[in-house]
Coordinates of C-alpha atoms in Angstrom, one line a residue:
M286 CA -20.1 -23.6 9.6
E287 CA -16.7 -24.9 10.4
E288 CA -17.1 -27.3 7.4
E289 CA -18.5 -24.1 5.3
E290 CA -15.1 -22.1 6.1
E291 CA -12.6 -25.1 5.9
P292 CA -12.5 -24.9 2.0
I293 CA -11.4 -21.4 1.8
Q294 CA -9.1 -22.1 4.8
N295 CA -7.7 -25.1 3.0
L296 CA -6.8 -22.4 0.0
W297 CA -4.9 -20.2 2.1
Q298 CA -2.6 -23.2 3.3
E299 CA -2.3 -24.7 0.0
V300 CA -1.1 -21.3 -1.5
R301 CA 1.8 -21.5 0.9
D302 CA 2.7 -25.1 0.5
L303 CA 2.5 -25.1 -3.4
T304 CA 3.8 -21.6 -4.1
L305 CA 4.9 -19.2 -1.4
G306 CA 6.1 -21.1 1.1
T307 CA 5.6 -21.9 4.6
S308 CA 7.9 -19.6 6.7
T309 CA 7.2 -15.7 6.6
Q310 CA 10.2 -15.1 4.7
I311 CA 9.9 -14.3 1.2
N312 CA 12.9 -14.9 -1.3
H313 CA 15.7 -12.5 -1.2
L314 CA 17.8 -12.6 -4.6
S315 CA 21.4 -11.3 -4.2
S316 CA 21.0 -9.6 -7.2
P317 CA 18.5 -8.5 -10.0
P318 CA 17.7 -11.5 -11.9
T319 CA 17.3 -11.6 -15.8
P320 CA 13.9 -10.9 -17.3
L321 CA 13.3 -14.5 -18.1
Q322 CA 14.0 -15.6 -14.0
F323 CA 11.7 -12.9 -12.9
L324 CA 9.0 -13.8 -14.9
R325 CA 8.9 -17.6 -14.7
G326 CA 10.1 -17.2 -11.0
Y327 CA 8.1 -14.4 -9.6
V328 CA 5.7 -12.5 -12.3
S329 CA 3.6 -15.5 -13.4
P330 CA 3.5 -17.2 -9.9
N331 CA 2.4 -13.8 -8.3
K332 CA 5.2 -14.3 -5.5
P333 CA 6.8 -11.1 -3.9
C334 CA 10.8 -11.1 -3.6
L335 CA 13.4 -8.7 -2.2
I336 CA 16.6 -8.2 -4.4
S337 CA 19.8 -6.3 -3.5
N338 CA 22.6 -4.4 -5.7
A339 CA 20.0 -3.7 -8.1
V340 CA 20.4 0.3 -7.6
N341 CA 23.7 0.6 -6.3
H342 CA 24.7 2.9 -9.7
W343 CA 22.1 5.5 -8.9
P344 CA 23.3 8.6 -7.6
A345 CA 20.5 9.4 -5.7
T346 CA 21.8 6.6 -3.2
T347 CA 24.6 8.9 -2.1
L348 CA 23.1 12.6 -3.5
W349 CA 20.0 12.3 -1.8
Q350 CA 22.2 11.5 2.0
S351 CA 22.3 15.4 1.9
T352 CA 19.4 17.2 2.8
H353 CA 21.0 20.3 0.9
Y354 CA 20.9 18.8 -2.1
L355 CA 17.5 18.0 -1.9
T356 CA 16.2 20.9 -0.8
N357 CA 18.6 23.1 -3.6
T358 CA 17.5 20.8 -6.2
L359 CA 14.0 21.4 -5.8
S360 CA 14.1 24.9 -4.4
S361 CA 11.9 26.1 -7.3
S362 CA 9.2 23.1 -7.2
T363 CA 5.9 23.2 -5.9
V364 CA 5.0 19.6 -4.2
S365 CA 2.1 18.0 -2.2
L366 CA 2.2 17.8 1.3
H367 CA -0.2 15.5 3.2
L368 CA -1.2 16.2 6.5
T369 CA -2.7 14.0 9.2
P370 CA -2.8 14.0 13.3
T371 CA -1.4 10.3 13.5
G372 CA 0.9 9.9 10.4
R373 CA -2.4 7.5 8.9
A374 CA -3.5 8.8 6.0
D375 CA -6.6 7.3 3.7
A376 CA -7.1 4.8 7.0
L377 CA -9.7 4.2 9.4
S378 CA -10.7 6.7 12.1
P379 CA -13.7 7.3 14.2
N380 CA -16.8 8.9 12.5
P381 CA -17.1 12.4 13.6
I382 CA -21.0 12.3 13.5
S383 CA -20.9 8.7 15.0
P384 CA -17.8 7.9 16.8
S385 CA -18.6 4.4 17.7
S386 CA -18.3 3.6 14.1
L387 CA -15.4 4.4 11.7
C388 CA -15.0 6.5 9.0
F389 CA -12.2 6.2 5.7
A390 CA -10.1 9.3 6.9
S391 CA -8.2 10.8 4.0
A392 CA -5.1 13.7 4.9
E393 CA -5.2 17.4 3.7
V394 CA -3.4 18.2 1.0
K395 CA -1.4 21.3 1.3
H396 CA 1.0 22.5 -1.9
L397 CA 4.0 24.2 -0.9
P398 CA 7.6 24.7 -2.0
F399 CA 10.0 21.7 -1.4
P400 CA 12.2 23.2 1.1
D401 CA 8.9 24.4 3.1
A402 CA 6.7 20.9 2.6
L403 CA 10.3 19.2 3.8
T404 CA 10.7 21.1 7.2
Q405 CA 7.5 20.1 7.9
V406 CA 8.4 16.5 7.3
L407 CA 11.5 16.9 9.7
E408 CA 9.7 18.7 12.4
S409 CA 6.5 16.4 12.5
E410 CA 4.6 15.2 15.7
M411 CA 2.0 13.4 16.9
G412 CA -0.8 16.1 16.5
C413 CA 0.6 17.0 12.9
V414 CA 2.2 14.6 10.6
G415 CA 3.6 15.6 7.4
Y416 CA 4.3 13.0 4.6
L417 CA 5.3 13.7 0.7
Q418 CA 3.4 11.1 -0.8
Q419 CA 1.5 12.2 -3.8
Q420 CA 1.5 9.3 -6.2
N421 CA 0.4 9.6 -9.5
D422 CA 3.4 9.8 -11.0
C423 CA 4.8 12.5 -8.9
F424 CA 8.3 11.7 -9.2
R425 CA 8.4 12.4 -12.9
S426 CA 6.1 15.7 -12.3
E427 CA 6.3 17.4 -9.0
Y428 CA 10.0 16.0 -8.7
G429 CA 11.2 16.1 -11.8
S430 CA 14.3 17.8 -11.1
L431 CA 15.4 14.4 -9.1
S432 CA 14.4 12.4 -11.9
K433 CA 17.9 12.0 -13.2
D434 CA 19.5 10.6 -10.1
C435 CA 17.5 7.0 -10.6
D436 CA 16.8 5.0 -13.5
S437 CA 13.9 5.9 -15.8
D438 CA 12.6 2.0 -15.1
F439 CA 14.3 -1.6 -14.7
G440 CA 15.2 -3.3 -17.9
W441 CA 14.6 -6.8 -16.5
A442 CA 11.3 -5.6 -15.1
S443 CA 10.0 -3.8 -18.0
E444 CA 11.0 -6.7 -20.2
A445 CA 9.0 -9.4 -17.8
F446 CA 6.1 -7.0 -18.1
G447 CA 6.2 -6.3 -21.3
C448 CA 5.8 -2.4 -20.7
L449 CA 7.4 0.1 -19.3
P450 CA 6.5 2.2 -15.8
E451 CA 3.0 3.6 -15.7
A452 CA 3.8 5.7 -13.1
V453 CA 6.9 6.5 -10.7
N454 CA 6.5 7.7 -7.2
L455 CA 8.5 9.5 -4.6
W456 CA 7.8 8.9 -0.7
I457 CA 9.5 11.1 1.9
G458 CA 8.3 10.8 5.4
N459 CA 9.7 9.9 9.0
E460 CA 8.6 7.1 11.5
L461 CA 5.4 8.4 12.3
S462 CA 3.8 7.8 8.5
E463 CA 2.3 4.2 8.7
T464 CA 0.2 2.6 6.0
S465 CA -3.0 0.9 6.8
F466 CA -3.7 -2.6 4.8
H467 CA -4.9 -2.3 1.4
K468 CA -3.9 -3.8 -2.4
D469 CA -3.0 -2.1 -5.9
H470 CA -3.6 -3.2 -9.2
Y471 CA 0.0 -2.7 -10.5
E472 CA 3.1 -4.8 -10.2
N473 CA 5.0 -2.6 -7.9
I474 CA 8.8 -2.3 -8.0
Y475 CA 9.6 -0.4 -4.9
A476 CA 12.9 0.8 -4.3
V477 CA 14.3 2.0 -0.9
V478 CA 16.8 5.2 -0.9
S479 CA 17.3 6.2 2.6
G480 CA 15.6 4.5 5.9
E481 CA 14.0 1.3 5.7
K482 CA 10.5 0.5 5.1
H483 CA 8.9 -2.7 7.3
F484 CA 6.1 -4.7 5.0
L485 CA 3.5 -6.9 6.2
L486 CA 2.1 -9.0 3.1
L487 CA -1.0 -11.3 2.5
P488 CA -1.6 -13.0 -0.8
P489 CA -4.5 -12.2 -3.0
T490 CA -6.4 -15.6 -2.1
D491 CA -6.3 -14.4 1.9
V492 CA -9.0 -11.3 0.9
H493 CA -11.7 -12.5 3.1
R494 CA -8.8 -12.2 6.3
M495 CA -9.0 -8.6 5.0
Y496 CA -12.9 -8.1 6.4
I497 CA -13.1 -5.4 3.6
R498 CA -16.4 -3.1 4.5
E499 CA -17.9 -0.1 3.5
Y500 CA -17.0 3.5 5.4
P501 CA -18.4 6.6 4.7
A502 CA -15.4 9.1 3.1
A503 CA -14.0 11.8 5.0
E504 CA -11.2 14.2 5.1
Y505 CA -8.7 15.9 7.5
H506 CA -8.7 20.0 7.6
Y507 CA -6.0 21.6 9.5
S508 CA -6.7 25.0 11.0
Q509 CA -3.4 27.2 11.3
D510 CA -5.0 29.5 13.8
T511 CA -5.9 26.5 16.2
G512 CA -2.9 24.1 15.1
K513 CA -5.5 21.3 15.3
F514 CA -7.2 19.0 12.7
S515 CA -11.0 18.0 12.2
L516 CA -12.3 15.6 10.6
E517 CA -15.7 16.3 8.0
L518 CA -17.5 13.7 6.0
E519 CA -17.6 14.0 2.3
E520 CA -21.1 15.8 0.9
P521 CA -22.9 14.0 -0.9
V522 CA -22.0 10.7 1.3
R523 CA -19.3 8.5 -0.9
N524 CA -18.8 5.1 0.7
V525 CA -15.2 3.5 0.6
P526 CA -14.3 -0.3 0.7
W527 CA -11.9 -0.8 3.0
C528 CA -9.8 -3.7 4.9
S529 CA -10.8 -3.2 8.4
V530 CA -7.7 -5.1 10.3
N531 CA -5.2 -3.4 12.3
P532 CA -2.3 -5.9 12.6
Y533 CA -1.1 -3.6 15.6
P534 CA -3.5 -2.9 17.8
S535 CA -2.8 -1.4 21.2
P536 CA -2.6 -3.7 24.1
E537 CA -5.7 -2.4 25.7
L538 CA -7.3 -3.4 22.5
K539 CA -5.9 -6.6 21.2
E540 CA -8.0 -9.0 22.8
K541 CA -11.1 -7.3 21.2
E542 CA -9.6 -6.7 18.2
M543 CA -8.6 -10.6 17.7
T544 CA -12.2 -11.9 18.6
K545 CA -13.8 -9.2 15.8
F546 CA -11.1 -10.1 13.1
P547 CA -10.2 -14.0 14.0
L548 CA -9.6 -14.8 10.4
Y549 CA -6.5 -12.7 10.4
F550 CA -5.7 -13.1 13.8
N551 CA -6.0 -16.6 13.9
G552 CA -4.8 -17.8 10.3
P553 CA -1.1 -18.2 8.8
R554 CA 1.2 -15.1 9.8
P555 CA 1.5 -12.7 7.1
F556 CA 5.0 -12.6 5.4
E557 CA 6.8 -9.9 6.7
V558 CA 9.9 -7.7 5.0
T559 CA 12.4 -5.0 5.8
V560 CA 13.5 -3.2 2.7
K561 CA 16.9 -1.3 3.6
A562 CA 18.1 1.5 1.7
G563 CA 19.8 0.4 -1.6
E564 CA 17.1 -2.5 -1.9
I565 CA 14.3 -3.4 -4.0
L566 CA 11.0 -5.0 -3.0
Y567 CA 8.8 -6.8 -5.6
L568 CA 5.2 -6.6 -4.4
P569 CA 2.5 -8.0 -7.2
S570 CA -0.3 -7.2 -8.1
M571 CA -3.2 -7.4 -5.4
W572 CA -1.2 -8.2 -2.5
F573 CA -2.5 -6.8 0.6
H574 CA 0.4 -4.6 2.3
H575 CA 0.8 -2.9 5.1
V576 CA 3.8 -0.3 5.9
K577 CA 5.7 1.1 8.7
Q578 CA 9.3 3.0 8.2
C579 CA 12.2 3.5 10.2
P580 CA 14.1 6.8 9.4
D581 CA 18.0 7.4 8.7
S582 CA 20.1 9.4 10.8
R583 CA 18.6 12.8 9.5
G584 CA 14.8 11.4 10.8
L585 CA 13.9 10.7 7.0
T586 CA 12.9 7.3 5.1
I587 CA 12.8 8.1 1.3
A588 CA 11.6 5.6 -1.4
V589 CA 10.6 5.3 -5.3
N590 CA 8.6 3.2 -6.6
Y591 CA 7.6 2.2 -10.0
W592 CA 3.6 1.2 -11.2
Y593 CA 3.7 -1.6 -14.0
D594 CA 0.1 -2.2 -15.5
M595 CA -1.2 -5.6 -14.0
Q596 CA -2.6 -8.1 -16.7
F597 CA -6.2 -8.5 -16.2
D598 CA -6.3 -12.0 -17.1
I599 CA -6.9 -15.5 -15.6
K600 CA -5.5 -14.7 -12.2
Y601 CA -7.6 -11.6 -11.9
A602 CA -11.2 -13.4 -12.7
Y603 CA -10.1 -16.0 -10.0
F604 CA -9.9 -13.4 -7.9
N605 CA -13.0 -11.5 -8.6
F606 CA -14.7 -14.9 -8.0
L607 CA -13.2 -15.9 -4.7
Q608 CA -13.7 -12.3 -3.4
S609 CA -17.4 -12.7 -4.5
L610 CA -17.9 -15.7 -2.2
P611 CA -20.2 -14.6 0.9
H612 CA -17.3 -16.2 3.5
S613 CA -17.4 -13.2 5.6
M614 CA -21.0 -13.7 6.7
L615 CA -20.1 -17.3 8.0
C616 CA -17.8 -15.4 10.2
D617 CA -19.4 -12.4 11.4
P618 CA -22.8 -13.1 12.8
A619 CA -24.0 -9.5 12.5
S620 CA -24.0 -10.0 8.9
S621 CA -26.2 -13.2 8.9
G622 CA -28.3 -13.3 6.1
K623 CA -26.8 -10.9 4.3
L624 CA -23.8 -11.0 1.5
G625 CA -20.6 -10.1 2.6
L626 CA -19.5 -6.7 1.6
E627 CA -16.5 -8.4 -0.3
S628 CA -19.0 -9.7 -2.9
Q629 CA -20.7 -6.7 -3.7
H630 CA -18.0 -5.3 -5.1
N631 CA -15.3 -6.3 -8.1
I632 CA -12.1 -5.6 -6.8
S633 CA -12.6 -3.8 -3.5
I634 CA -11.2 -0.4 -4.1
C635 CA -8.7 -0.8 -1.3
N636 CA -6.8 2.5 -3.0
S637 CA -8.6 4.9 -5.0
E638 CA -6.0 4.6 -7.9
D639 CA -6.5 1.3 -8.7
E640 CA -9.9 1.2 -10.2
S641 CA -9.6 0.3 -13.7
S642 CA -10.7 -0.7 -16.9
M643 CA -10.6 -4.0 -18.4
G644 CA -11.3 -3.3 -22.0
D645 CA -7.9 -4.4 -23.8
G646 CA -6.2 -6.1 -20.9
T647 CA -4.8 -3.6 -19.0
A648 CA -6.3 -0.5 -16.9
S649 CA -6.3 3.0 -18.5
A650 CA -4.0 5.3 -17.3
S651 CA -6.6 7.7 -15.9
D652 CA -8.2 5.2 -14.3
K653 CA -5.5 3.6 -12.8
L654 CA -3.3 6.8 -11.4
V655 CA -6.5 6.9 -8.9
H656 CA -5.5 3.9 -7.1
D657 CA -7.2 1.1 -5.5
A658 CA -9.9 2.4 -3.2
D659 CA -9.8 6.2 -2.6
D660 CA -6.5 5.0 -1.0
T661 CA -3.3 7.1 -1.8
T662 CA -1.4 5.1 0.3
E663 CA 1.5 3.2 0.0
K664 CA 1.8 1.7 -2.7

């Protein structure tokens, strides 16, 4: 068994030795690269980087520090508020029918005037956590009144990618909101305006370390009368392939999780990056990422991300081939004799907005705006 595992484990290390580096840090650029530098140094090798001094000129960097400005500008806007009991939407949760197993739980989405929605975010506590994170180009639709405060795209990125952003999204949350491991079929330029975001990153070659398995889809429902959530499985049953690993298990569960997911916990450490206000993360397509956040003095973290079409080229074909290898059954005795779930799905949906069509080399807008697995997470 160990001999069979070795080639894939060698791949994880060789990718780091040859391309990504062997530390857990990513490159930090003090200013935006030229389109050619960005293309050659980061896009083509599918390599993340942190970029400073790229949004200093945005009015948002100063105006959005005022909660009054936000509520006044969006006073007549209806927005989508995502509600969960723990701040973990599009994440694994105990199955309401069979608590010893897990399901894929999505948030309840309420449509509220922005001032009311923001108040719920600010007043969130464990038991009821609000997060403004609709995606689907929400910055240019629901939050269109704020769009003048940011650039419509990044010229150096648009030239390197050969296109304008497919979608631009706004994220407003607090320290309770957390995004589980997932990937997106987009090139992602992620700008933090207020607060901080902390990312754990793993390259696409580490797909087997994510233990992607199918879980029945469920949705939270909040009762105003009781002030409590219920979790209900979808009917008819719909299964969602999702990353099983929680990188931050509680102390009492850590040993169990490490035994359950040895490839993650015993393999190379994830890359780590904290994106501070005024900084940008380039998150390449198909990289797995987990996100936590630290709010500003008001209790808010605000970010804008730009999704660009990825190229469905030879790298995509290589990833599909790698994912099809039934490596998971080598490490999970329970799956012996069965092909691992990773191999049953071309591009595991770790985000429902990321299932895409390959007809002309890019994903169609309607498909991609649903995101990588039903995962409306951070992205």
